[in-house]
Each structure stands twice: as C-alpha cells, then as structure tokens.
Backbone atoms as SQL, in Angstrom:
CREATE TABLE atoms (id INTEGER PRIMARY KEY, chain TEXT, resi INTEGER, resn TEXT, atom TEXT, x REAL, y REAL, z REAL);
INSERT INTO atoms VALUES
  (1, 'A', 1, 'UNK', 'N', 0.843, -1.180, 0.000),
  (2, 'A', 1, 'UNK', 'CA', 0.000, 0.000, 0.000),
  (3, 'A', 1, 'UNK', 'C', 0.892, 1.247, 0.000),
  (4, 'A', 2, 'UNK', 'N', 0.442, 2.094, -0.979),
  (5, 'A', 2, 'UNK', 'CA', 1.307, 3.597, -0.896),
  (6, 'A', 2, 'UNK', 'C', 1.009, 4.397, 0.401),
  (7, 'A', 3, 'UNK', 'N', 2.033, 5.622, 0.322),
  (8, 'A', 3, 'UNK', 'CA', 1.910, 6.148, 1.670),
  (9, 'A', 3, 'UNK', 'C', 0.716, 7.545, 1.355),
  (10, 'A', 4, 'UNK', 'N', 0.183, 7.370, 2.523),
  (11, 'A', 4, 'UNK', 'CA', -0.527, 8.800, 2.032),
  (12, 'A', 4, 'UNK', 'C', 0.152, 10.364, 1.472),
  (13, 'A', 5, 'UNK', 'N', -0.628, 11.325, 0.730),
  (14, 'A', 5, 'UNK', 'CA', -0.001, 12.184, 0.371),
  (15, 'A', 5, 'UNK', 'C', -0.789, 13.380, 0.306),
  (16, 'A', 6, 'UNK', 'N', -0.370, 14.344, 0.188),
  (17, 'A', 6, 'UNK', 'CA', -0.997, 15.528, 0.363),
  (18, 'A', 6, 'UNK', 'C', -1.347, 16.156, -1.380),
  (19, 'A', 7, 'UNK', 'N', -2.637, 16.346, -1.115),
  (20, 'A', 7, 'UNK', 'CA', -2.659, 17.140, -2.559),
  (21, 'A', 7, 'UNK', 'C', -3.427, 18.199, -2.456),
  (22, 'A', 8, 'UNK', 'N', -2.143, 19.015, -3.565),
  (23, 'A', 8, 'UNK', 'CA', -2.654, 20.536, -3.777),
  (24, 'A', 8, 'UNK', 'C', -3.090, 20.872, -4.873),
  (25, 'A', 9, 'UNK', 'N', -2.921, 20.231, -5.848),
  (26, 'A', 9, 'UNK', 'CA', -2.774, 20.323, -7.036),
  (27, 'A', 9, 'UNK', 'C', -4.027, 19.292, -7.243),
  (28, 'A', 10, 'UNK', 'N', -5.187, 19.278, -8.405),
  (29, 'A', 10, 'UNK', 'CA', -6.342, 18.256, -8.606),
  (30, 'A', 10, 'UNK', 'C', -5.165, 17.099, -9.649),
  (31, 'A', 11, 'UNK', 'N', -6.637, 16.119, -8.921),
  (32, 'A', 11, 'UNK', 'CA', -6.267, 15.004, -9.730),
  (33, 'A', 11, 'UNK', 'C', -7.053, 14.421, -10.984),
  (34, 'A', 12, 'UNK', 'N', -7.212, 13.583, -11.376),
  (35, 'A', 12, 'UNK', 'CA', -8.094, 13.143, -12.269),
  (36, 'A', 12, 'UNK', 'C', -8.971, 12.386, -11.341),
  (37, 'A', 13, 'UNK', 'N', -10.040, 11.980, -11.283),
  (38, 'A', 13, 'UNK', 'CA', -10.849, 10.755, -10.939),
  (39, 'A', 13, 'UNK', 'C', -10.038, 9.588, -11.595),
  (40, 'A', 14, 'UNK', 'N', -9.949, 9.838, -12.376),
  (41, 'A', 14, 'UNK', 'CA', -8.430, 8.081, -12.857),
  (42, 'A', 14, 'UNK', 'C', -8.229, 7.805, -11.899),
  (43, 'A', 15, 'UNK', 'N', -7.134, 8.742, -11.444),
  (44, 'A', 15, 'UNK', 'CA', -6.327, 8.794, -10.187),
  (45, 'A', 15, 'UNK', 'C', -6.817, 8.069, -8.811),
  (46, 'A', 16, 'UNK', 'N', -8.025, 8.924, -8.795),
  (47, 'A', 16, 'UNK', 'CA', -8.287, 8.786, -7.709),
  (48, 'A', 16, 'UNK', 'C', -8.577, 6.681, -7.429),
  (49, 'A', 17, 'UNK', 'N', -9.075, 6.376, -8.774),
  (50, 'A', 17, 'UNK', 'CA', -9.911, 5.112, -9.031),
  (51, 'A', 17, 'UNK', 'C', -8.499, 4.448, -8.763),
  (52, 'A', 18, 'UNK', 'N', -7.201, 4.704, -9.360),
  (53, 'A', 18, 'UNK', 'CA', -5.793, 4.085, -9.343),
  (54, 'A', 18, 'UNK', 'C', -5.791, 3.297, -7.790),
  (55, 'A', 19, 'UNK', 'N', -5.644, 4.988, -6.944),
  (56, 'A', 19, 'UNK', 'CA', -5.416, 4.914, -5.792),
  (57, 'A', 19, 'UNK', 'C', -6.374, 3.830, -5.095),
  (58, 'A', 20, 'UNK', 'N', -7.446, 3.849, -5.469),
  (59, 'A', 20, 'UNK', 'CA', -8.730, 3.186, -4.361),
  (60, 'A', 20, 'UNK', 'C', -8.190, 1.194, -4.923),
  (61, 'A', 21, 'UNK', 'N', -7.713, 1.416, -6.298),
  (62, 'A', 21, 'UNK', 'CA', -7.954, -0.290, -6.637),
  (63, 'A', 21, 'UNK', 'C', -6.694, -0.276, -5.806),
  (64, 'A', 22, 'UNK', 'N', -5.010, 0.068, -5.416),
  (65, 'A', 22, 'UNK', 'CA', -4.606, -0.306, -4.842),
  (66, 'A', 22, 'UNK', 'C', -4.719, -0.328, -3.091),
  (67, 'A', 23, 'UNK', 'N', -6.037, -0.300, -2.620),
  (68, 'A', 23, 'UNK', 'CA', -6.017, -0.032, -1.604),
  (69, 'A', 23, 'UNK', 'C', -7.305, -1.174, -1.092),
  (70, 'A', 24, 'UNK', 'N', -8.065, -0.565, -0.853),
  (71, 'A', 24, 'UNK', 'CA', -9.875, -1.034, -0.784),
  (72, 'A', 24, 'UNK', 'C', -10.505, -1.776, -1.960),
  (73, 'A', 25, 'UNK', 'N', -10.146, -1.304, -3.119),
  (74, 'A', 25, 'UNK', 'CA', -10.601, -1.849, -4.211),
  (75, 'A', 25, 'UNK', 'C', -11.907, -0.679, -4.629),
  (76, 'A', 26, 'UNK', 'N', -12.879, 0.005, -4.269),
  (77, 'A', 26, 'UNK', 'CA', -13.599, 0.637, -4.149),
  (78, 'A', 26, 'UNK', 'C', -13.855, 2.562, -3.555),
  (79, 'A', 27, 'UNK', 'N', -12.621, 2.367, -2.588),
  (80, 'A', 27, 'UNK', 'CA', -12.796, 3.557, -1.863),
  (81, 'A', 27, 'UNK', 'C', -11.209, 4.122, -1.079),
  (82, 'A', 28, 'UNK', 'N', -11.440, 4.875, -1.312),
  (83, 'A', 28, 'UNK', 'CA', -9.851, 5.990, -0.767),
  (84, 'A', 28, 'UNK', 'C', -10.655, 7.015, 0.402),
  (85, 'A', 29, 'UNK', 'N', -9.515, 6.456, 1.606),
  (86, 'A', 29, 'UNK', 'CA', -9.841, 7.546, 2.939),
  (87, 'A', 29, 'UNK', 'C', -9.080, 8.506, 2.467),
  (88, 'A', 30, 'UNK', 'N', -9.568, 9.703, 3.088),
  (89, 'A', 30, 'UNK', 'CA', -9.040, 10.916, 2.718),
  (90, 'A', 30, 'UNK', 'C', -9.338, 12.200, 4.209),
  (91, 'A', 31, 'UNK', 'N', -8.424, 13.216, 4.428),
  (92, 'A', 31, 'UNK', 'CA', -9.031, 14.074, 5.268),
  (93, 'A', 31, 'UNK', 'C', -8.670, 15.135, 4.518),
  (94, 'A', 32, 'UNK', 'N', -9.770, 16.124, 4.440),
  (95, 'A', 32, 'UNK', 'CA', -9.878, 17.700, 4.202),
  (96, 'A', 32, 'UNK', 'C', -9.353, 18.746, 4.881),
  (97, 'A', 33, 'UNK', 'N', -8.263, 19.696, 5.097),
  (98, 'A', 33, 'UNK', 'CA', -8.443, 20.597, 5.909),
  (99, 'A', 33, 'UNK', 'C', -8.964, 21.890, 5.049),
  (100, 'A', 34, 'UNK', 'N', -9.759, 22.125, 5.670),
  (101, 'A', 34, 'UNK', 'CA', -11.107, 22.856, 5.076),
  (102, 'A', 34, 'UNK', 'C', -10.498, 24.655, 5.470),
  (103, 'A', 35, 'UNK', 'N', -9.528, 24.700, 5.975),
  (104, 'A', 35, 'UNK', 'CA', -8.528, 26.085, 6.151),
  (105, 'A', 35, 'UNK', 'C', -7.596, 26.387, 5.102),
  (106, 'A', 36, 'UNK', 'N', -7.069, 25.067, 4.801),
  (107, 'A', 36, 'UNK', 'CA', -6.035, 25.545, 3.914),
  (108, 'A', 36, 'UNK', 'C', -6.521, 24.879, 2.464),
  (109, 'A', 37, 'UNK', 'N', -7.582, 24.230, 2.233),
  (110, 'A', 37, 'UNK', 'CA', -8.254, 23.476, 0.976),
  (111, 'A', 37, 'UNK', 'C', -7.136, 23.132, 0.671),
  (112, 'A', 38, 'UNK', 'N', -6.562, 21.731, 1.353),
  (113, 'A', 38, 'UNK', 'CA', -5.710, 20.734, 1.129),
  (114, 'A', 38, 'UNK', 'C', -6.479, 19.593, 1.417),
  (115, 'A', 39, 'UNK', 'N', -5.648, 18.497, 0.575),
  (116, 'A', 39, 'UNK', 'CA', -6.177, 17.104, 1.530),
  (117, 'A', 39, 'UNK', 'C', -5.330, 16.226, 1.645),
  (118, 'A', 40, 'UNK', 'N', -5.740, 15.405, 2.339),
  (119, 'A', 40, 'UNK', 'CA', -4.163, 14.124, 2.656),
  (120, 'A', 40, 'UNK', 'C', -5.360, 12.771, 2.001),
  (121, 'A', 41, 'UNK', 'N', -4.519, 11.985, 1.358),
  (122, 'A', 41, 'UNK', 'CA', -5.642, 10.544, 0.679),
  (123, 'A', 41, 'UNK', 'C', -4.179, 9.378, 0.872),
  (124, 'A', 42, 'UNK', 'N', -5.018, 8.547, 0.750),
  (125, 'A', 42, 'UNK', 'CA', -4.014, 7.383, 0.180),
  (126, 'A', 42, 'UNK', 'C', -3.545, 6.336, 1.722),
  (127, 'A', 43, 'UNK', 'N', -4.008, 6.948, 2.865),
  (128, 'A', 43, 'UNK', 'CA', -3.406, 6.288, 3.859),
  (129, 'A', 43, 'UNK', 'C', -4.309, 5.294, 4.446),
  (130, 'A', 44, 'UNK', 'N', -3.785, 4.133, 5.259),
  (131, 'A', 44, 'UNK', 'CA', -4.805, 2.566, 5.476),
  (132, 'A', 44, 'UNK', 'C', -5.788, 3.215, 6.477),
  (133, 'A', 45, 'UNK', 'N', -5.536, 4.422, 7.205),
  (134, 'A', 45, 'UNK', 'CA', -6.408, 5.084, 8.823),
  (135, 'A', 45, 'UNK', 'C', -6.776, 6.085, 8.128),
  (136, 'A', 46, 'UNK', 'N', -7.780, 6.973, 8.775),
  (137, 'A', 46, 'UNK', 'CA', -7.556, 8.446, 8.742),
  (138, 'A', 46, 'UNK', 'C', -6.642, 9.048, 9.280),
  (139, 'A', 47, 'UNK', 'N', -6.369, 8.486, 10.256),
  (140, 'A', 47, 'UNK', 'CA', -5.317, 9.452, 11.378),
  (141, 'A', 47, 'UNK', 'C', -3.684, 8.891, 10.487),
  (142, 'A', 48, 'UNK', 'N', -3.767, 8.361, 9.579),
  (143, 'A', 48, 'UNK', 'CA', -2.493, 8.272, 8.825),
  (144, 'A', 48, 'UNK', 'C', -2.176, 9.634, 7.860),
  (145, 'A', 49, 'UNK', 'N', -3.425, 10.250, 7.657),
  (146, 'A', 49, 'UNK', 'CA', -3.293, 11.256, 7.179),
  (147, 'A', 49, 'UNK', 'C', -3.467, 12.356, 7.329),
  (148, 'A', 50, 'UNK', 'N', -4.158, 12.001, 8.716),
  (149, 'A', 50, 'UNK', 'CA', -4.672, 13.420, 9.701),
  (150, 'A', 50, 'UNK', 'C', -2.797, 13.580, 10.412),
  (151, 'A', 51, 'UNK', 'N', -1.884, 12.624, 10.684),
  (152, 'A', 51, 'UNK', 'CA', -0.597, 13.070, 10.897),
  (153, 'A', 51, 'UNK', 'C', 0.014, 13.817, 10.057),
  (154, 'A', 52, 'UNK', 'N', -0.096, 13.211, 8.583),
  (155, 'A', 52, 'UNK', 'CA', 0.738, 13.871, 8.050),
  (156, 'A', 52, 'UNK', 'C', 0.424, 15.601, 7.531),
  (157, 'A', 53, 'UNK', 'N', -1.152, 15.698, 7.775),
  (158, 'A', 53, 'UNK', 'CA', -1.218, 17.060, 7.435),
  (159, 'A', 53, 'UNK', 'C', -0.917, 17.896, 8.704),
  (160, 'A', 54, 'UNK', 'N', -0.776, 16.881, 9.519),
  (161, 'A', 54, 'UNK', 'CA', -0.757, 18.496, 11.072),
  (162, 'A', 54, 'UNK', 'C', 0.848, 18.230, 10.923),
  (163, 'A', 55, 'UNK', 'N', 1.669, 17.103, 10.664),
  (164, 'A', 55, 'UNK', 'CA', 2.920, 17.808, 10.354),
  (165, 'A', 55, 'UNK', 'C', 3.215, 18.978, 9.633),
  (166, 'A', 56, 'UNK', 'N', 2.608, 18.560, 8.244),
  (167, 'A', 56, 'UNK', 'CA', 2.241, 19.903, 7.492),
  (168, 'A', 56, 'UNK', 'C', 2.139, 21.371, 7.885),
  (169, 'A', 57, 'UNK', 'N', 1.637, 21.363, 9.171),
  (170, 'A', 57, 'UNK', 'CA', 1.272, 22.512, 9.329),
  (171, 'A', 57, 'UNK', 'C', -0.198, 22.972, 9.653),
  (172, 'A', 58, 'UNK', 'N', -1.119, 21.652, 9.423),
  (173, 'A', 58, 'UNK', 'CA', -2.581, 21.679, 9.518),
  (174, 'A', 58, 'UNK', 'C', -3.060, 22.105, 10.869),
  (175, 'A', 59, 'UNK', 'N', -4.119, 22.669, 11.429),
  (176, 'A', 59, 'UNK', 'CA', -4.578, 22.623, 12.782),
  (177, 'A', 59, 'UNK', 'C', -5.620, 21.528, 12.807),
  (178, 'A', 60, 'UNK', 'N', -5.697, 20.543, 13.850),
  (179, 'A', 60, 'UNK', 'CA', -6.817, 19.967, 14.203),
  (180, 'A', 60, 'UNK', 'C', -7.701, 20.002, 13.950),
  (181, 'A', 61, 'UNK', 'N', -8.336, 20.808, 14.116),
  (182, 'A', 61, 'UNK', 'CA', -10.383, 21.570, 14.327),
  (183, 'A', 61, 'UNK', 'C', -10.014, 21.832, 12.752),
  (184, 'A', 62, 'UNK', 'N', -9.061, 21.851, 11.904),
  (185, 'A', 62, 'UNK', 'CA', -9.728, 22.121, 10.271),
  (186, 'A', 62, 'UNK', 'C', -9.720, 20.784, 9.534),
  (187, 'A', 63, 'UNK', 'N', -9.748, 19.840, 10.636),
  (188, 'A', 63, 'UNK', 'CA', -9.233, 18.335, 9.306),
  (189, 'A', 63, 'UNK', 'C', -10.938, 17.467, 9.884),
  (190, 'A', 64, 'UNK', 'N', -11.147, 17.065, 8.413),
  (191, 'A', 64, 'UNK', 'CA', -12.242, 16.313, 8.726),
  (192, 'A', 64, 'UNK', 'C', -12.260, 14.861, 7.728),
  (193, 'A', 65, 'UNK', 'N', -12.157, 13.851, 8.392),
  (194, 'A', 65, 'UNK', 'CA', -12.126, 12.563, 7.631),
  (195, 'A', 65, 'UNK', 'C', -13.638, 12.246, 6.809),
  (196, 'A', 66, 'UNK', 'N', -12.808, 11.772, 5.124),
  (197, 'A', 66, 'UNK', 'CA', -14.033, 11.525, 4.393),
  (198, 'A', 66, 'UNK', 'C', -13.692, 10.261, 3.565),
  (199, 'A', 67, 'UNK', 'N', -14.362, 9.426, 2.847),
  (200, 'A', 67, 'UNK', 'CA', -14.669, 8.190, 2.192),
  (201, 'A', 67, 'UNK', 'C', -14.856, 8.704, 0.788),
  (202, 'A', 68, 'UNK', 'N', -13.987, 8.391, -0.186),
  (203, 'A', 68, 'UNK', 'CA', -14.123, 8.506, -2.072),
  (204, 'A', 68, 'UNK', 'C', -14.473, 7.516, -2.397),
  (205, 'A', 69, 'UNK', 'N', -15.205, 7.556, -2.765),
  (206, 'A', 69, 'UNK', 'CA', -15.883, 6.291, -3.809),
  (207, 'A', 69, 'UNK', 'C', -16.041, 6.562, -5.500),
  (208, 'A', 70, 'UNK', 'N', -15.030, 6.977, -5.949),
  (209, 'A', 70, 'UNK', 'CA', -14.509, 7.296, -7.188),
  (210, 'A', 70, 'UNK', 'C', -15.315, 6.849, -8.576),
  (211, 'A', 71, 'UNK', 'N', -16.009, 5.453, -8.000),
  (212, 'A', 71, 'UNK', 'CA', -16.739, 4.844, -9.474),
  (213, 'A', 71, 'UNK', 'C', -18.191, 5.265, -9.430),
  (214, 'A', 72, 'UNK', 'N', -18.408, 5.862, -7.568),
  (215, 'A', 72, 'UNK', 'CA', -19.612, 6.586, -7.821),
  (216, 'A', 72, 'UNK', 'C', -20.558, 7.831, -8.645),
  (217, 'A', 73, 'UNK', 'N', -21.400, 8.065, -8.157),
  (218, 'A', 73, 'UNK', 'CA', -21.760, 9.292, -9.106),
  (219, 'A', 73, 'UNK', 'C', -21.598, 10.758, -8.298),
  (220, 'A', 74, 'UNK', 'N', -21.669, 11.670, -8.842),
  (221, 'A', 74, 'UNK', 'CA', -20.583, 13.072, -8.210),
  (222, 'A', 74, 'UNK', 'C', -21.754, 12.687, -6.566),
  (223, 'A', 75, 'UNK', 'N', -23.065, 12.663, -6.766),
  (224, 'A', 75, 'UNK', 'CA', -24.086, 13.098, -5.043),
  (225, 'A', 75, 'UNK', 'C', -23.691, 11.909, -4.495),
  (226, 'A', 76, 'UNK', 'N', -22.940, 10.831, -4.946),
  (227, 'A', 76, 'UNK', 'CA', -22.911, 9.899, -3.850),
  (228, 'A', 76, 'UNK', 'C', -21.252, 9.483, -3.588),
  (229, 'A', 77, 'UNK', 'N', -20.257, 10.139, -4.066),
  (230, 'A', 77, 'UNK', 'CA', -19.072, 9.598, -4.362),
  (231, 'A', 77, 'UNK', 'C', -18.275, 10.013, -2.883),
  (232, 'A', 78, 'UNK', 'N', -18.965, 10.858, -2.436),
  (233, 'A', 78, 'UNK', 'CA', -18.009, 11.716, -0.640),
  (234, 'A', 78, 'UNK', 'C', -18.767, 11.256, 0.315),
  (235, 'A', 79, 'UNK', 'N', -18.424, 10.325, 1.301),
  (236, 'A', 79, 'UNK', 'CA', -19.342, 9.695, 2.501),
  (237, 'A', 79, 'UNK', 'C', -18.461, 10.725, 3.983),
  (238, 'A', 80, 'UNK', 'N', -19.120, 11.073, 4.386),
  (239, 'A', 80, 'UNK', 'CA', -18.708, 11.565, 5.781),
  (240, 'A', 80, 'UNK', 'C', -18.527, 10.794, 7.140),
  (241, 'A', 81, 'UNK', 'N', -17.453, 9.882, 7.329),
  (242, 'A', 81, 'UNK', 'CA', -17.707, 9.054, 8.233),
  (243, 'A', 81, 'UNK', 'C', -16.114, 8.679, 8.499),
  (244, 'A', 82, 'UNK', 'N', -16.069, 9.158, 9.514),
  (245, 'A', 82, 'UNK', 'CA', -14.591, 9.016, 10.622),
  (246, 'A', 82, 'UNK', 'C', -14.178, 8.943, 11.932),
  (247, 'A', 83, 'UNK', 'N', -13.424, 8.175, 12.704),
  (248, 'A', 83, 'UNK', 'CA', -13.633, 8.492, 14.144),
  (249, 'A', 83, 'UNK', 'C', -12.759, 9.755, 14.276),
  (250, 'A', 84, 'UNK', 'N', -12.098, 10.433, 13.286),
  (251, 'A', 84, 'UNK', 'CA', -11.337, 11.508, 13.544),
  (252, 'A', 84, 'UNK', 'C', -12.423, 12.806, 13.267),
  (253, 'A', 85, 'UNK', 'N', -13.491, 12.602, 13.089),
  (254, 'A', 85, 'UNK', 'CA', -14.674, 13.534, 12.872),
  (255, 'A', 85, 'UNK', 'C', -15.343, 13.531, 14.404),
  (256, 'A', 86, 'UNK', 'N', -15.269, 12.730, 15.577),
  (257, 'A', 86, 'UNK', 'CA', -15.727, 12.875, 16.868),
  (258, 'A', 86, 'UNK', 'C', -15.426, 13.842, 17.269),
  (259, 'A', 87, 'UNK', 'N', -16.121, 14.831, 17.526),
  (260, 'A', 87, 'UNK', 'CA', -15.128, 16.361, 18.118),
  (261, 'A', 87, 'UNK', 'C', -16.300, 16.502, 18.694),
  (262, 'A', 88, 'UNK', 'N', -16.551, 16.023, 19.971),
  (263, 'A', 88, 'UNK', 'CA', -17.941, 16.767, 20.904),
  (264, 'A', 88, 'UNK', 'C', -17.762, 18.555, 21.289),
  (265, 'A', 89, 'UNK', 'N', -16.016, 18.957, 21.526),
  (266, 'A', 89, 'UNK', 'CA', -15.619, 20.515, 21.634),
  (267, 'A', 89, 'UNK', 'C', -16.014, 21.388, 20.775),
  (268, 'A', 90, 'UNK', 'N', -16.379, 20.772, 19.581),
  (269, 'A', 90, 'UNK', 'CA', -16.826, 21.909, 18.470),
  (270, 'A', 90, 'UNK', 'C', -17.911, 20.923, 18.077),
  (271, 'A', 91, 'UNK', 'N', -18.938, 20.720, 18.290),
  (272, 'A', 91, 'UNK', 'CA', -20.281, 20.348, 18.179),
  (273, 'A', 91, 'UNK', 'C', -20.404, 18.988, 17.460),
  (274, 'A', 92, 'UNK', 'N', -19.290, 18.536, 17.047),
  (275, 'A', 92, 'UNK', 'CA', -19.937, 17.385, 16.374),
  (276, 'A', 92, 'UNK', 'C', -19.210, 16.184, 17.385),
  (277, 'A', 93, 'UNK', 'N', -20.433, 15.057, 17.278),
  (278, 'A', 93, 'UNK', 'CA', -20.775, 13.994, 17.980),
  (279, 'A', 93, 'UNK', 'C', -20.650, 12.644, 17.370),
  (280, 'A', 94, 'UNK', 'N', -20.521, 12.770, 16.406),
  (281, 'A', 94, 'UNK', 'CA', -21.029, 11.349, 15.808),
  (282, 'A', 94, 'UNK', 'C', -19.313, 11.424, 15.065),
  (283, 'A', 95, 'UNK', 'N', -19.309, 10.211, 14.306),
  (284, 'A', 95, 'UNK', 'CA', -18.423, 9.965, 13.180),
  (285, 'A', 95, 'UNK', 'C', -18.484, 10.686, 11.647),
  (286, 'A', 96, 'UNK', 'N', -20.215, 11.335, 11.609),
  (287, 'A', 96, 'UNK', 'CA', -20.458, 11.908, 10.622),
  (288, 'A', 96, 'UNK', 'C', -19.612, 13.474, 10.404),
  (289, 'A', 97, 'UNK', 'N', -20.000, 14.169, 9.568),
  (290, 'A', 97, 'UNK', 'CA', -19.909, 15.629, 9.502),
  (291, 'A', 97, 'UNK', 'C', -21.301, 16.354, 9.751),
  (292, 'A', 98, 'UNK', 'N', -21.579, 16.840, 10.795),
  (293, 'A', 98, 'UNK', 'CA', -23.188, 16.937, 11.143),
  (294, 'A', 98, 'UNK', 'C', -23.735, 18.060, 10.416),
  (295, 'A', 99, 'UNK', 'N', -22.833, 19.559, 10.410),
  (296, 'A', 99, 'UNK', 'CA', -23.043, 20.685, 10.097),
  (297, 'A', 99, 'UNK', 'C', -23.055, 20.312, 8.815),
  (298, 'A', 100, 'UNK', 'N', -24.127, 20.712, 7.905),
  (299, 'A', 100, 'UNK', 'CA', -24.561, 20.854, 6.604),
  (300, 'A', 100, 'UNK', 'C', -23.408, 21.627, 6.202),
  (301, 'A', 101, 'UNK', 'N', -23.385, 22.936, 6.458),
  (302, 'A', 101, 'UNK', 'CA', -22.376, 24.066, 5.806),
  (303, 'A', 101, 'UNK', 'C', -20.960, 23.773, 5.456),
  (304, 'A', 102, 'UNK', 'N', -20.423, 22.983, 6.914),
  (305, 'A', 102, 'UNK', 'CA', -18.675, 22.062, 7.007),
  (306, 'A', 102, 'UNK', 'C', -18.937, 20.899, 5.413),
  (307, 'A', 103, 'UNK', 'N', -20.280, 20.251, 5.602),
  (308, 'A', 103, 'UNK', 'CA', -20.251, 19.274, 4.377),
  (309, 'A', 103, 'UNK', 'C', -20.074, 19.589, 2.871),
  (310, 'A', 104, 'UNK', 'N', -20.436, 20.891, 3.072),
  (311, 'A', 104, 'UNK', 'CA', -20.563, 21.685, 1.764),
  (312, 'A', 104, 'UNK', 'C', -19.581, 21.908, 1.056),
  (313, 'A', 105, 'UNK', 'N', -18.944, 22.457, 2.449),
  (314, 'A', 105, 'UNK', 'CA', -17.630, 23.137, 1.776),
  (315, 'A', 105, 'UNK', 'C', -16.323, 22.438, 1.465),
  (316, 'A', 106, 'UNK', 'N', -16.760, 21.199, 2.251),
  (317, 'A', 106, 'UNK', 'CA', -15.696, 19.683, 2.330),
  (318, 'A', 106, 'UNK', 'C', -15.777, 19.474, 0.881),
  (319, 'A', 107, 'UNK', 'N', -17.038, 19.269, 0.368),
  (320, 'A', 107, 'UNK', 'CA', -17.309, 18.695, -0.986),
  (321, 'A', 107, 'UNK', 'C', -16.988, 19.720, -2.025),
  (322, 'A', 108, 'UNK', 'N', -16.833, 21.287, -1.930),
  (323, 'A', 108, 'UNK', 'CA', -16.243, 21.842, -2.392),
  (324, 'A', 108, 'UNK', 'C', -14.800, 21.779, -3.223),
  (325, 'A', 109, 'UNK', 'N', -14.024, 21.577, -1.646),
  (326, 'A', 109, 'UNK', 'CA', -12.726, 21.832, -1.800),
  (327, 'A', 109, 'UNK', 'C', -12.106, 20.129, -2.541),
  (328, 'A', 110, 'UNK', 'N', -13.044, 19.510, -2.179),
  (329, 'A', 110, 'UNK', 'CA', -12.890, 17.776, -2.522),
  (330, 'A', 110, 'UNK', 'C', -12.981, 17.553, -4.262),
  (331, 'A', 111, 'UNK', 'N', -13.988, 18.854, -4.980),
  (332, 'A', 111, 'UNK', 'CA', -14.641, 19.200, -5.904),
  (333, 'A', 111, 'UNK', 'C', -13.050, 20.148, -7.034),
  (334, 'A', 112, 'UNK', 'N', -12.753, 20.948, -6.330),
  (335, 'A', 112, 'UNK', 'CA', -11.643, 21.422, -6.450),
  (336, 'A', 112, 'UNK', 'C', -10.579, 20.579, -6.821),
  (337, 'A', 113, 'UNK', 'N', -10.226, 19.546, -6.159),
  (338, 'A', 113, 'UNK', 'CA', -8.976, 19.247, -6.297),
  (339, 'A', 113, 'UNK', 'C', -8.623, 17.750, -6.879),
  (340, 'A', 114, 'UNK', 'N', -10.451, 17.578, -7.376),
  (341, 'A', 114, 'UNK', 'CA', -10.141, 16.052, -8.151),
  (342, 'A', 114, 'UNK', 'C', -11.202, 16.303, -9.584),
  (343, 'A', 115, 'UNK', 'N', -10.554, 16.583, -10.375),
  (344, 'A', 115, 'UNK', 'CA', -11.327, 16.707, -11.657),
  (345, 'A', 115, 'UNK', 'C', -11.884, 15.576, -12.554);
C-alpha cells in the first residue's frame, strides 16, 4: 500500500480510481483541511493522514475525515464518516460531519482538487 499524500494540485478521478484499486478496491480515505483546501488521501487510517497534514502545518479543528468512492456518481461519491470527525468541543458527535455548511464546503474543496 502507498503512503498517504498531500494534494494541492487536482487530480483526475483516474487517479483517484488508481489509488482506491490499490487499496480497498472501491474507496480511498481521505481528510480535508477545510482552512487551507488541502487534503491528505491514500493512507490505510484516517489518522495516517490526519498526521501527516498536522505535520504539514494543519490545525486539528480544520481536518475532517471523508470516504471517495470514485466509481460513484458526483451526489454519492463523498461519505462523511470518521472516528477523527468525533469532536464533541466543536459540536460534532457522531463519526459523521453533522453541520450541513462544514459538508458543503468539504465537498467543495474535494470538488476542487479532483477533476
């Protein structure tokens, strides 16, 4: 399995499909930091890539773990579901992304950087 990586630059959906068959076969974890519209993909955890972006330079409270499903269709291809998304300190509770607005803009920047 490759190591996770940070991307700034978009990818193709190819890509992304590359990444998921060597991994899951279906799906690439990924976290957003929704401050700096970066993301980290490619790693077996979230928190494999939630490290490498706060090495980066990321803050905490901006990284939110998400699920690519690359062969999906654009409304169903971003699942919101992480234990690195538990943040009861800033309102969210669950594994989901609860705030509509955070989801939005996740899928935005997610929108952005994979063509």
């Amino acid at each position: 399995m490759p190591p996770p990586r940070i991307v700034r630059t978009p990818l193709t959906r190819a890509e992304v499909t590359s990444i998921a068959v060597e991994q899951f076969g279906d799906m690439v974890k990924a976290v957003v930091d929704v401050e700096r519209r970066i993301m980290a993909l490619g790693g077996e955890l979230h928190s494999d890539e939630e490290a490498l972006l706060l090495d980066d330079g990321s803050s905490q409270k901006h990284l939110w773990g998400i699920n690519l499903y690359p062969g999906s269709s654009d409304e169903d291809w971003i699942e919101y579901d992480s234990m690195i998304n538990v943040r009861p300190s800033q309102g969210n509770r669950s594994r989901g992304v609860e705030d509509a607005e955070l989801r939005h803009a996740i899928r935005r920047i997610v929108t952005e950087l994979v063509k």
